[in-house]
CSV table of C-alpha atoms and ligand atoms in Angstrom, one decimal:
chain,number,residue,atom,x,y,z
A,1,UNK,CA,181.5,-38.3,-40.6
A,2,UNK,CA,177.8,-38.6,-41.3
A,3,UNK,CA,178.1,-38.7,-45.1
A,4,UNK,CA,180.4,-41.5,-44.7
A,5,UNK,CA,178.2,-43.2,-42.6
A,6,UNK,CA,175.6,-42.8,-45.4
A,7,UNK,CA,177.8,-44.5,-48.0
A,8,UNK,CA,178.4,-47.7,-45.6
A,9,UNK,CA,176.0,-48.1,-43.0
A,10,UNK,CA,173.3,-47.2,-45.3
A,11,UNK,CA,174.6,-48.6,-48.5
A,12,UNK,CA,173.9,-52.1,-50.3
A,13,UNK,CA,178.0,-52.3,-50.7
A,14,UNK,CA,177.8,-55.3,-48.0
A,15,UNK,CA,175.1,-57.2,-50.9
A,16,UNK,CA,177.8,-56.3,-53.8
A,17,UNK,CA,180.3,-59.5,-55.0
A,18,UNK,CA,183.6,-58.2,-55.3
A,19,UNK,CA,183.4,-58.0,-58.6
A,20,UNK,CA,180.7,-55.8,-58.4
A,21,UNK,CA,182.6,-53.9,-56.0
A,22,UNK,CA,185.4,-53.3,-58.4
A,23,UNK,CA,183.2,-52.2,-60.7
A,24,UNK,CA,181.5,-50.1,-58.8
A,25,UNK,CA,185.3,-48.4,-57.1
A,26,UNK,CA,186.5,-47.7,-60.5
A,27,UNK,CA,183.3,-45.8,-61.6
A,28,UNK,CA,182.9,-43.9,-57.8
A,29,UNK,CA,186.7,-43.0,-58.7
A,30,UNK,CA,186.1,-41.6,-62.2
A,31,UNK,CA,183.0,-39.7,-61.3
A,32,UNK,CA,184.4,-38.1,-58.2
A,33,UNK,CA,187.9,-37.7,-60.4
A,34,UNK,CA,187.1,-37.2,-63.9
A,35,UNK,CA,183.7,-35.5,-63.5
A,36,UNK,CA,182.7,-34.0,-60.3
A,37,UNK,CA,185.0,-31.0,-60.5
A,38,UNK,CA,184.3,-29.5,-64.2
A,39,UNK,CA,180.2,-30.2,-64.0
A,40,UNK,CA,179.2,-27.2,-62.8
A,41,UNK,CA,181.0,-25.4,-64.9
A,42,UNK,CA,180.0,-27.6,-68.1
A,43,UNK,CA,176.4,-27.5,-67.2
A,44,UNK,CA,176.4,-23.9,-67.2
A,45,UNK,CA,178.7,-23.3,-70.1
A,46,UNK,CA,176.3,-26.2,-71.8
A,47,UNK,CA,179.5,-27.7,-72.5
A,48,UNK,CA,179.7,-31.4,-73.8
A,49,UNK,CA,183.5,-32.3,-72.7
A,50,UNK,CA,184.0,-34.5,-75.6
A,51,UNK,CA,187.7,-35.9,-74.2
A,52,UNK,CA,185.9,-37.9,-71.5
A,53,UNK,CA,184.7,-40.6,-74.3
A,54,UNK,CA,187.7,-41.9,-75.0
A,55,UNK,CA,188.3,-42.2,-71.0
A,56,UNK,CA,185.7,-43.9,-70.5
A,57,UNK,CA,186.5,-46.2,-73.3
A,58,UNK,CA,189.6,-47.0,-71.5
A,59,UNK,CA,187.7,-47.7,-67.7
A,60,UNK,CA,185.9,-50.9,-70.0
A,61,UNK,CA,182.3,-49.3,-69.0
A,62,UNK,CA,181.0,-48.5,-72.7
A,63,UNK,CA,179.0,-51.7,-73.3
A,64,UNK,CA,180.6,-53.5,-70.3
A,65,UNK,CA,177.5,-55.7,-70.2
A,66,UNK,CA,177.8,-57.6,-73.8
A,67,UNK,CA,179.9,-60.5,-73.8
A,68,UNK,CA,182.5,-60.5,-76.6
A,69,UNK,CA,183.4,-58.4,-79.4
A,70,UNK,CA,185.9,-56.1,-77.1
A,71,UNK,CA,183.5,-56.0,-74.2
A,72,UNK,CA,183.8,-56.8,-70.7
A,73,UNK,CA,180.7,-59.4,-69.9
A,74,UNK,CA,180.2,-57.6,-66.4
A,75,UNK,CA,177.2,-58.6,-64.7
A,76,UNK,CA,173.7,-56.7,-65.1
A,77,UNK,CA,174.6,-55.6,-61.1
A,78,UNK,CA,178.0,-54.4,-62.1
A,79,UNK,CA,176.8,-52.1,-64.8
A,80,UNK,CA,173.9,-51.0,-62.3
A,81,UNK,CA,176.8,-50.4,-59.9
A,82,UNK,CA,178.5,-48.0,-62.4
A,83,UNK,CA,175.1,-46.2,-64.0
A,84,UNK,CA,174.9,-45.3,-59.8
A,85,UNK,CA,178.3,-43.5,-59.6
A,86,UNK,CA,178.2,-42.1,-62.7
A,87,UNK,CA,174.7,-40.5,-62.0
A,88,UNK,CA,175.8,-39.4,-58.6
A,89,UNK,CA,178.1,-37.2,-60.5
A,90,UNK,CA,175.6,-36.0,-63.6
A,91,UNK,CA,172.5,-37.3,-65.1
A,92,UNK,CA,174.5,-36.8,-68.6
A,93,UNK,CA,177.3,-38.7,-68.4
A,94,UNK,CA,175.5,-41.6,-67.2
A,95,UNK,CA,173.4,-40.7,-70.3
A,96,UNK,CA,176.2,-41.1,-72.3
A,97,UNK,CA,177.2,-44.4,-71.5
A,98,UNK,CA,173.5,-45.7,-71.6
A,99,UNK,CA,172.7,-44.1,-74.8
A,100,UNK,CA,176.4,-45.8,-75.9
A,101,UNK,CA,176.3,-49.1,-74.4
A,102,UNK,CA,172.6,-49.9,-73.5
A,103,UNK,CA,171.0,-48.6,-76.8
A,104,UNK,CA,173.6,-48.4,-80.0
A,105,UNK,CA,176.0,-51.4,-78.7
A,106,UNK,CA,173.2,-53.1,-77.7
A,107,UNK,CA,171.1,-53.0,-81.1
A,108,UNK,CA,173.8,-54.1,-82.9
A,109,UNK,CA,175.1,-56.7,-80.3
A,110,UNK,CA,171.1,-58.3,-80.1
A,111,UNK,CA,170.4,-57.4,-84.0
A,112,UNK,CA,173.7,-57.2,-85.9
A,113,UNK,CA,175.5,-59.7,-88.3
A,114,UNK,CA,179.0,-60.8,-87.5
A,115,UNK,CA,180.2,-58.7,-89.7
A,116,UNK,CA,178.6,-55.5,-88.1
A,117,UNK,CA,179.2,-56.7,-84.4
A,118,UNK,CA,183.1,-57.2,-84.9
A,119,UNK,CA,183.8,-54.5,-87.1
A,120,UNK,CA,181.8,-51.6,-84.5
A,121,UNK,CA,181.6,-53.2,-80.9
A,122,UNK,CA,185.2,-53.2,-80.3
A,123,UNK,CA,185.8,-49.8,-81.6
A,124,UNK,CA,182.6,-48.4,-79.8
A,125,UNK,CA,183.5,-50.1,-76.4
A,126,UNK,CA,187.0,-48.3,-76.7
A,127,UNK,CA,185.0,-45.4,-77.4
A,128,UNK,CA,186.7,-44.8,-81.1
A,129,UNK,CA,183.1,-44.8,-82.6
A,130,UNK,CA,179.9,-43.1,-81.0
A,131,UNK,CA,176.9,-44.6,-81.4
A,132,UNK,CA,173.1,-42.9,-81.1
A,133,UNK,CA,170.1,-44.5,-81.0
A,134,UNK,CA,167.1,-42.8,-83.1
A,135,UNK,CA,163.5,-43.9,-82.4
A,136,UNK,CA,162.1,-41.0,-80.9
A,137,UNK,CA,159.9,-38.5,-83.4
A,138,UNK,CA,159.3,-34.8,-83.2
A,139,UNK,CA,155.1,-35.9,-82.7
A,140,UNK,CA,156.2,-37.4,-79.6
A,141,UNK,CA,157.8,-40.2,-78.6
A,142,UNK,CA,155.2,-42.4,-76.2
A,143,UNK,CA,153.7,-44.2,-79.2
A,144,UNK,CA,156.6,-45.6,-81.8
A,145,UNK,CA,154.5,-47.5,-83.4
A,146,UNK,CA,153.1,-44.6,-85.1
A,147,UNK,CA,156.4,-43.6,-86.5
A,148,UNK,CA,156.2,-41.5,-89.7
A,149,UNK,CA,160.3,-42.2,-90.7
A,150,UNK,CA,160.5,-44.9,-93.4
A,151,UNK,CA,162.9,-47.0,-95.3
A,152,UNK,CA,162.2,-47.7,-99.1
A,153,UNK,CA,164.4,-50.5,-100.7
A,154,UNK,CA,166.0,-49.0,-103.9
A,155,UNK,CA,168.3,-51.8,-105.9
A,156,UNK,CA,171.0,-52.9,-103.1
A,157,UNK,CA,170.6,-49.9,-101.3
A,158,UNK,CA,167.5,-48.4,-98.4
A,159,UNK,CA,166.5,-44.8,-99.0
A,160,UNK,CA,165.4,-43.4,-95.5
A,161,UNK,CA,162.9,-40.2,-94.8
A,162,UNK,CA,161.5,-38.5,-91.9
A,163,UNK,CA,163.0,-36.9,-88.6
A,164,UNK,CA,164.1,-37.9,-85.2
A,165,UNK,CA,163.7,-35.6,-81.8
A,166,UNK,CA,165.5,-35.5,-78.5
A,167,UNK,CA,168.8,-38.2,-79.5
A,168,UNK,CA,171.1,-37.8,-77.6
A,169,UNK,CA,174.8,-37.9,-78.9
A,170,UNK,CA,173.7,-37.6,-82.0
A,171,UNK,CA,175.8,-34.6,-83.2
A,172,UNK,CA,178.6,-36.5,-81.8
A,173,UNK,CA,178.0,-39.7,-83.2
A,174,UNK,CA,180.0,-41.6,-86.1
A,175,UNK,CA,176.9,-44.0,-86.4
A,176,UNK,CA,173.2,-43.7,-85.9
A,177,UNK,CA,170.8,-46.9,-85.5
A,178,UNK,CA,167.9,-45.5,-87.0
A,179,UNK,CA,164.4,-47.4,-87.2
A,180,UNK,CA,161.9,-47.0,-89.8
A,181,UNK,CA,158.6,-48.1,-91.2
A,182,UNK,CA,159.7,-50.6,-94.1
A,183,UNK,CA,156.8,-53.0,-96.0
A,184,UNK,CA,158.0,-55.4,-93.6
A,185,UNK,CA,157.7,-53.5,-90.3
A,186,UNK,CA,159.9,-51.3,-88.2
A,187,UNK,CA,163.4,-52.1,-88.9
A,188,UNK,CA,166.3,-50.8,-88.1
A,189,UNK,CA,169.5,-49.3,-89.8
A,190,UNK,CA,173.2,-48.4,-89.0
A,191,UNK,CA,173.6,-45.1,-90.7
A,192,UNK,CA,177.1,-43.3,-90.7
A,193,UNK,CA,176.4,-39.9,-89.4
A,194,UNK,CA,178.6,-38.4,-92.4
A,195,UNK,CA,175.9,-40.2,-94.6
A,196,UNK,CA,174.1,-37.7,-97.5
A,197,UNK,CA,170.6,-36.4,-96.2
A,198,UNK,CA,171.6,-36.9,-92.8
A,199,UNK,CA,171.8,-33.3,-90.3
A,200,UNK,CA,171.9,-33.9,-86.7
A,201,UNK,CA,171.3,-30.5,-84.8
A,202,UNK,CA,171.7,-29.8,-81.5
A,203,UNK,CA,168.1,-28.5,-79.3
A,204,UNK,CA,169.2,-25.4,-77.2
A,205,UNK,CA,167.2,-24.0,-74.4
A,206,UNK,CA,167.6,-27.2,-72.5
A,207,UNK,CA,167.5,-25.9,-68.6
A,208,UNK,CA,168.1,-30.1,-67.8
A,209,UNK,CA,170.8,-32.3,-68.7
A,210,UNK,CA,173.2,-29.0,-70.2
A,211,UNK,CA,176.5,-31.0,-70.1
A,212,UNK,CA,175.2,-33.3,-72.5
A,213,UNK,CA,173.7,-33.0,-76.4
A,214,UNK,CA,170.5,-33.9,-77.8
A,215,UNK,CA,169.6,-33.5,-81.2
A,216,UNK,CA,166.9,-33.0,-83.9
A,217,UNK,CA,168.1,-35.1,-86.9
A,218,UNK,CA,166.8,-34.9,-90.3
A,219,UNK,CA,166.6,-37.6,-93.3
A,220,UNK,CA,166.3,-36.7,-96.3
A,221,UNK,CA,166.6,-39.7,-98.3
A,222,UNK,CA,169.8,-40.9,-97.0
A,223,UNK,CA,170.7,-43.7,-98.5
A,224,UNK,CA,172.8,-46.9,-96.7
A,225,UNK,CA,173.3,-50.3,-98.3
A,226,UNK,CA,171.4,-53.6,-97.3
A,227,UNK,CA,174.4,-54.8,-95.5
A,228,UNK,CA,174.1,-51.6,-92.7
A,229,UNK,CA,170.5,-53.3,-91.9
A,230,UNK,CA,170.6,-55.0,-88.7
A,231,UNK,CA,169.9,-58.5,-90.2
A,232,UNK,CA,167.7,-59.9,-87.0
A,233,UNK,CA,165.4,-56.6,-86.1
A,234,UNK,CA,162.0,-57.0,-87.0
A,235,UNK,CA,158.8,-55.3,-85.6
A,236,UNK,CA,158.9,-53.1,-82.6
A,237,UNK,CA,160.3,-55.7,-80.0
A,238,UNK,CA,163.8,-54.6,-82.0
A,239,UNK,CA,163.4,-51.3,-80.0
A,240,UNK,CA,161.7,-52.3,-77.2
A,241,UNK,CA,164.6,-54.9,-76.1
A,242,UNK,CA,166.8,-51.9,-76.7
A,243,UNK,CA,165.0,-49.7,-74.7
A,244,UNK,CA,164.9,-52.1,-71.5
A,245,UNK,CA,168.2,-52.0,-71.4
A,246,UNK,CA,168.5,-48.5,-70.8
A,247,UNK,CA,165.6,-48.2,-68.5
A,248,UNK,CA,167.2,-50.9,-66.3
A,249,UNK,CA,170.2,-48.7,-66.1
A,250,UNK,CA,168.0,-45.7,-65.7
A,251,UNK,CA,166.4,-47.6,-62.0
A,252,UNK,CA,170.2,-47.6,-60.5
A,253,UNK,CA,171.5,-44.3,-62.1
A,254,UNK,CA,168.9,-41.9,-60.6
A,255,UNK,CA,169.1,-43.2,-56.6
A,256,UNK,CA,173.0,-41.8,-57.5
A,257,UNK,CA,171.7,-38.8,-58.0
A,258,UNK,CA,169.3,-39.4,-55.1
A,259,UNK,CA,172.3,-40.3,-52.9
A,260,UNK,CA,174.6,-36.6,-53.8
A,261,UNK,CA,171.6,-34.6,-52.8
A,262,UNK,CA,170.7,-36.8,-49.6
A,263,UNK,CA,174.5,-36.1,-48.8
A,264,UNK,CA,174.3,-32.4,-49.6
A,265,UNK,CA,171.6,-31.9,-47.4
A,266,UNK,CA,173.1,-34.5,-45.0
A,267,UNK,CA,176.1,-32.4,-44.7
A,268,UNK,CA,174.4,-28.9,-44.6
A,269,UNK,CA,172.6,-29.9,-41.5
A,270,UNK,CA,175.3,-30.7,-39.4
A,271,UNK,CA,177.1,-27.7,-40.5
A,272,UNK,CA,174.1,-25.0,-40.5
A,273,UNK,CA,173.8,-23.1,-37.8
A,274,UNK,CA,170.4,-21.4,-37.2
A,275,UNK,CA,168.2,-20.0,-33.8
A,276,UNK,CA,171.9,-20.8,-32.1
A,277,UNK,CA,172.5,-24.3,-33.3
A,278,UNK,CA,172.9,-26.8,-36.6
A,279,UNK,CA,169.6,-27.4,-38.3
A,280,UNK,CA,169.7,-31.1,-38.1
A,281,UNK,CA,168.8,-30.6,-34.7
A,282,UNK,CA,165.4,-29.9,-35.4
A,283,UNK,CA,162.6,-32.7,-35.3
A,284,UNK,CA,161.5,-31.5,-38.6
A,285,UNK,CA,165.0,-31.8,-40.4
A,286,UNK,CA,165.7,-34.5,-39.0
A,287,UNK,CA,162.1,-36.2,-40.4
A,288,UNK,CA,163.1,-35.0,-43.6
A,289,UNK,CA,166.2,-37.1,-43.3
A,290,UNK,CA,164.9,-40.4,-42.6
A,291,UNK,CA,162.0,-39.8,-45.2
A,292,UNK,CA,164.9,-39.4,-47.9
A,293,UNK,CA,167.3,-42.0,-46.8
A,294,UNK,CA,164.2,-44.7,-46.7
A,295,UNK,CA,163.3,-43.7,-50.3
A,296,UNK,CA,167.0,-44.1,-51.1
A,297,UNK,CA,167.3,-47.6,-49.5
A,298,UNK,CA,164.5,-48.7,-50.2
A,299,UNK,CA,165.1,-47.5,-54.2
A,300,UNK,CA,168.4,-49.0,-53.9
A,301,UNK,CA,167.2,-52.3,-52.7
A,302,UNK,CA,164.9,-52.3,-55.6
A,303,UNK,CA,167.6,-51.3,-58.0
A,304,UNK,CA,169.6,-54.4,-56.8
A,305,UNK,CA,166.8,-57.3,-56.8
A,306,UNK,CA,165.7,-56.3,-60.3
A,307,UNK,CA,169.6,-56.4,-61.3
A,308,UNK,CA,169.8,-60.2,-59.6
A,309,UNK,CA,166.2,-61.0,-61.5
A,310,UNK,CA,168.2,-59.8,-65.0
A,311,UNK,CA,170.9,-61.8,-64.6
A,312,UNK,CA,169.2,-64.9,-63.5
A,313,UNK,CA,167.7,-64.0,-67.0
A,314,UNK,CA,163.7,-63.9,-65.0
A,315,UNK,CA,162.9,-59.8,-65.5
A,316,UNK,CA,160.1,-59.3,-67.0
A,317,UNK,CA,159.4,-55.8,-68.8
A,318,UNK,CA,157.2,-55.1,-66.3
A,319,UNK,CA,159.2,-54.9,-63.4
A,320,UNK,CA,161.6,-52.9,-65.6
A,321,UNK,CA,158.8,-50.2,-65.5
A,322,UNK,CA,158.0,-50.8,-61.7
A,323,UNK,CA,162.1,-49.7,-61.0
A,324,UNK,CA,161.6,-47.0,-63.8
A,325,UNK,CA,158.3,-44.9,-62.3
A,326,UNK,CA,159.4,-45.5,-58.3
A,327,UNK,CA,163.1,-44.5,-58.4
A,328,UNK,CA,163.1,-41.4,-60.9
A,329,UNK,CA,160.0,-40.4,-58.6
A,330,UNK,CA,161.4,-40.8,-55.9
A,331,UNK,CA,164.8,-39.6,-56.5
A,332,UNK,CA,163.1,-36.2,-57.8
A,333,UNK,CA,161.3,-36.1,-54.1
A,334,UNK,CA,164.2,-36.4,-52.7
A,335,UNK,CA,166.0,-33.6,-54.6
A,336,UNK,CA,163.2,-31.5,-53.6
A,337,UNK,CA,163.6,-32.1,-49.9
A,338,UNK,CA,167.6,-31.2,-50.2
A,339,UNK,CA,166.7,-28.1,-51.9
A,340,UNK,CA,164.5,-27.2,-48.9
A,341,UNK,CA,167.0,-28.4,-46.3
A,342,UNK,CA,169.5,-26.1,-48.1
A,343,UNK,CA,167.5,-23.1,-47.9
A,344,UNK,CA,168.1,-20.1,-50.6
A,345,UNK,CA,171.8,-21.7,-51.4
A,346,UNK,CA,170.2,-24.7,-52.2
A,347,UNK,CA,168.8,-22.9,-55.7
A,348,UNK,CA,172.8,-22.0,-56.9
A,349,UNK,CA,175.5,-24.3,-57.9
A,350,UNK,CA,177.4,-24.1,-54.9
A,351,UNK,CA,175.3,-27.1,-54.6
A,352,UNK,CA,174.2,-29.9,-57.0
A,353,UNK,CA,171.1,-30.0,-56.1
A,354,UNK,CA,168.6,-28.0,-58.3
A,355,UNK,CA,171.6,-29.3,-61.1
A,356,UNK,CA,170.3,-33.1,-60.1
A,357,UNK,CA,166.6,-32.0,-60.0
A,358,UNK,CA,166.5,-30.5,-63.5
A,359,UNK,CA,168.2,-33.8,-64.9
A,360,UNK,CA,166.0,-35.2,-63.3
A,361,UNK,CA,162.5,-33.7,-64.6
A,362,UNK,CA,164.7,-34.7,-68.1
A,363,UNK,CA,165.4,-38.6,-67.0
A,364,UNK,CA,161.2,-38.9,-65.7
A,365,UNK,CA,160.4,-38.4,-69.2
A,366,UNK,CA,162.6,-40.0,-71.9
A,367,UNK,CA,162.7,-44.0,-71.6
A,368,UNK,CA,158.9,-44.5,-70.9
A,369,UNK,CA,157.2,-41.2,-69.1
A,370,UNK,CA,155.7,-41.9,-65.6
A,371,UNK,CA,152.3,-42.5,-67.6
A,372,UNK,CA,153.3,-44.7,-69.8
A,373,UNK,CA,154.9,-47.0,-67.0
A,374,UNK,CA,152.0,-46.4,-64.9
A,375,UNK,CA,150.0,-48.4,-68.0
A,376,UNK,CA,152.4,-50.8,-68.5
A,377,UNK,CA,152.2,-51.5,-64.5
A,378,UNK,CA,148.4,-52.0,-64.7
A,379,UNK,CA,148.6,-53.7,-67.9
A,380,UNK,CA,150.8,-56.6,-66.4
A,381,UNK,CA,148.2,-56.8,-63.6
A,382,UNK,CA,144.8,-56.6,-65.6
A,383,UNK,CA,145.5,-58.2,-68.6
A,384,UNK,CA,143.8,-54.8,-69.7
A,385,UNK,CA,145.9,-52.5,-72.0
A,386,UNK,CA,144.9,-48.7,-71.3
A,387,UNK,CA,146.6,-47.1,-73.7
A,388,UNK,CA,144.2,-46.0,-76.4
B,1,TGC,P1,152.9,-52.9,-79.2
B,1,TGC,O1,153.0,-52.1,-80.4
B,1,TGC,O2,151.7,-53.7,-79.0
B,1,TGC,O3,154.1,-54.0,-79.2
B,1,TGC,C1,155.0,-54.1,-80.2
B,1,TGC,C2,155.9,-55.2,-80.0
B,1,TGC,O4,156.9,-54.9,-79.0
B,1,TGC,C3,156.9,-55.8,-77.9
B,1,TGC,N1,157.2,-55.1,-76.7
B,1,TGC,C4,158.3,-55.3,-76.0
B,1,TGC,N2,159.4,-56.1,-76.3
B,1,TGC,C5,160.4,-56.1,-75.4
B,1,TGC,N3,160.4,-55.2,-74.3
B,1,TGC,C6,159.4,-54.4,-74.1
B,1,TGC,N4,159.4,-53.6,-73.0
B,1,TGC,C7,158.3,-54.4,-75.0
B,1,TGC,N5,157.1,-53.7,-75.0
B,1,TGC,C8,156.5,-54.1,-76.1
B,1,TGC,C9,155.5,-56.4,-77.9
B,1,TGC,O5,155.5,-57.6,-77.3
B,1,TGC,C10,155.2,-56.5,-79.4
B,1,TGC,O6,156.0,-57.6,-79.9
B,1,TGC,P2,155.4,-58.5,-81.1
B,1,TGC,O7,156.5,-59.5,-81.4
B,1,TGC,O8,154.2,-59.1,-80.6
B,1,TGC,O9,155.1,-57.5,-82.2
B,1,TGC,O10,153.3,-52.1,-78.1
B,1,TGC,P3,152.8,-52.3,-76.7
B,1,TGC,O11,151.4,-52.1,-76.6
B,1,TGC,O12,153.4,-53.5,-76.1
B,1,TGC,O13,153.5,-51.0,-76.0
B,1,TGC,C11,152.9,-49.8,-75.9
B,1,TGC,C12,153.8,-48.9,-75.1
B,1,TGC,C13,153.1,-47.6,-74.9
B,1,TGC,C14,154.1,-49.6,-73.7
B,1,TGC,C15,155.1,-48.7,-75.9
B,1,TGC,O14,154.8,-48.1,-77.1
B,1,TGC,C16,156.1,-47.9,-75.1
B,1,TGC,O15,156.9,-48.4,-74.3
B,1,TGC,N6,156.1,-46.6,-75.3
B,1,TGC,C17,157.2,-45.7,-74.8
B,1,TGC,C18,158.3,-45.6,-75.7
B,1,TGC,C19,159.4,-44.9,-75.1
B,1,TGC,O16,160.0,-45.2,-74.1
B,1,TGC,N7,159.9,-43.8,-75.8
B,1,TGC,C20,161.0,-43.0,-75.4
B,1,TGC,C21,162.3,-43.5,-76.0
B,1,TGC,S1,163.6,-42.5,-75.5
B,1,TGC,C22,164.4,-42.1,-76.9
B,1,TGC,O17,164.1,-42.5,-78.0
B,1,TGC,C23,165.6,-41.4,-76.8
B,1,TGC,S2,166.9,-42.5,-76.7
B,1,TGC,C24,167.8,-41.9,-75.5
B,1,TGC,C25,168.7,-40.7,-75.9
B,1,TGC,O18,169.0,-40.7,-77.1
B,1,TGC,O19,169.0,-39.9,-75.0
């Protein structure tokens, strides 16, 4: 079976621990399981199937890479291993678990007091509390450092303004981590979702990522006390750390995606028959193929040495960016070549393809847009920064 073949001969399974393995078993099962069969169906409906939190929850992959508090300490290649499954099944669930684990868990797990860490990791790793992450403003989202949402002390208590775009979850959510100008610096703030002043809407007309939710919110002066301020954020590293987490999950999720469509168009040539014989006979096919299986190797390869450099505890941001701008790029050129090997079926959802490639145009732009990794790339080897 050639799309077996794919999955072993091809794969990096044989450079996985067992543990890693595990890992990534349990999430291959609950994707193809738990996911696989209702996604077509959800992304057209734009249906968010809200029972699946507490399911995942109970696999241990909501935060599974913070030691402690209710979590399972996996390694940064486990959780790779998982972001890959889950994104071979839809961009939005493994959204969902980043915007979960790698963003909210995270800020509070880097930035939180005790108090705040044991009283909401436990519950958000069982998936009892959802957690959204709100940096990004309606003016764009490139430059948070120009952020217009503040936080004025009042007494005991933070008063906070302004709106958030595209954060996802957040009509879902029990708890937003929202940052803010303060004084100070950007700070940031657990704020219960229930809280007065704070509406979360959900943006329609999304033709990407339609099985999963992101919002507009609004704050008008809602008000949470100084002990829902995450004690050890300061300055915009407090997001940035945040937001390396997510990108890192980001490099391993999309060659998942990358790997479904490679094995729809895998598939469809063996079984096509055209001018009295299967397509993948043809020299052109054929060079199609290898083009997207070296992009997926090679992206997978990559995926896995900057997962070995983050838990040696040597990744540098920069290398973050360099998995970011090749694998989302090249997972969407490989999407494109399945569509074409697919022909005219390749554009309906018999298919996952076009599905993948719209989550896809989605997943090149939030967490860092190709540009702004590009700059990032070529700041790290100037010394130059390009950005204004
Ligand atoms: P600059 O203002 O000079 O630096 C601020 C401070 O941040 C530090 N820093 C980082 N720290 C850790 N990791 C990183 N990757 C970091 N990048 C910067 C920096 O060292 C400095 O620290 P300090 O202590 O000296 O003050 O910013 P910069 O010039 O370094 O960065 C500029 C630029 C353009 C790279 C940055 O602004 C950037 O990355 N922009 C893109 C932001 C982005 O990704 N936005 C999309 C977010 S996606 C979203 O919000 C939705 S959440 C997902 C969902 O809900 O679905």
């Amino acid at each position: 079976n050639p799309v077996e073949a794919l999955a072993s001969v091809f794969s990096i399974d044989s450079l996985l621990t067992s543990d890693e393995r595990e890992w990534q078993q349990k999430a291959r099962a609950f994707a193809q399981e738990r996911i696989t069969p209702v996604i077509e169906d959800d992304f057209e409906n734009k249906y968010f199937r809200r029972e699946l939190i507490a399911e995942l929850g109970a696999t241990g992959f909501l935060g599974m890479h913070i030691t402690g508090y209710g979590c399972a300490g996996a390694s940064a290649v486990s959780y790779g291993a998982v972001c890959l499954e889950l994104e071979a099944a839809d961009s939005g669930w493994r959204t969902f678990v980043s915007v979960q684990g790698s963003l909210a868990m995270s800020a509070i797990a880097k930035f939180g007091s005790e108090q705040q860490k044991n009283d909401l990791l436990p519950r958000m790793a069982r998936g009892e509390v959802v957690g959204c992450f709100a940096l990004t403003e309606p003016d764009g989202g490139s430059d948070p450092a120009g952020m217009h949402t503040t936080a004025v002390r009042d007494g005991d208590d933070w008063v906070i303004s302004g709106a958030k775009r595209w954060i996802g979850l957040a009509s879902v959510a029990d708890i937003a981590i929202v940052w803010a100008q303060t004084e100070d610096g950007v700070r940031g703030f657990i704020v219960p979702t229930t809280s007065e002043g704070f509406t979360a809407t959900p943006i329609d007309g999304k033709l990407a990522m339609r099985a999963s939710i992101q919002c507009d919110i609004e704050l008008d002066g809602a008000r949470v006390s100084e002990a829902m301020r995450l004690p050890k954020a300061l300055g915009l590293r407090g997001p940035f750390s945040c937001l390396n987490e997510a990108r890192y999950g980001i490099i391993w999720g999309v060659m998942g995606a990358a790997r479904s469509c490679l094995e729809a168009a895998l598939g469809r040539s063996i079984e096509r028959e055209v001018f009295g014989g299967p397509i993948g006979r043809f020299q052109l096919t054929q060079d199609k193929l290898a083009g997207m299986l070296l992009e997926y190797q090679k992206g997978a390869l990559l995926a896995l040495h900057i997962g070995r450099q983050k838990d040696a505890g040597t990744l540098d941001p920069a290398q973050i960016s360099v998995g970011k701008l090749n694998n989302v790029r090249e997972a969407i050129a490989i999407a494109g070549t399945a569509r074409s090997i697919l022909g005219g079926d390749g554009v309906t959802s018999e298919f996952p393809v076009m599905r993948h490639m719209a989550n896809l145009e989605a997943v090149r732009t939030y967490e860092g847009t190709d540009e702004i990794h590009t700059l990032v790339i070529g700041r790290a080897l100037t010394g130059i920064a390009a950005f204004k």
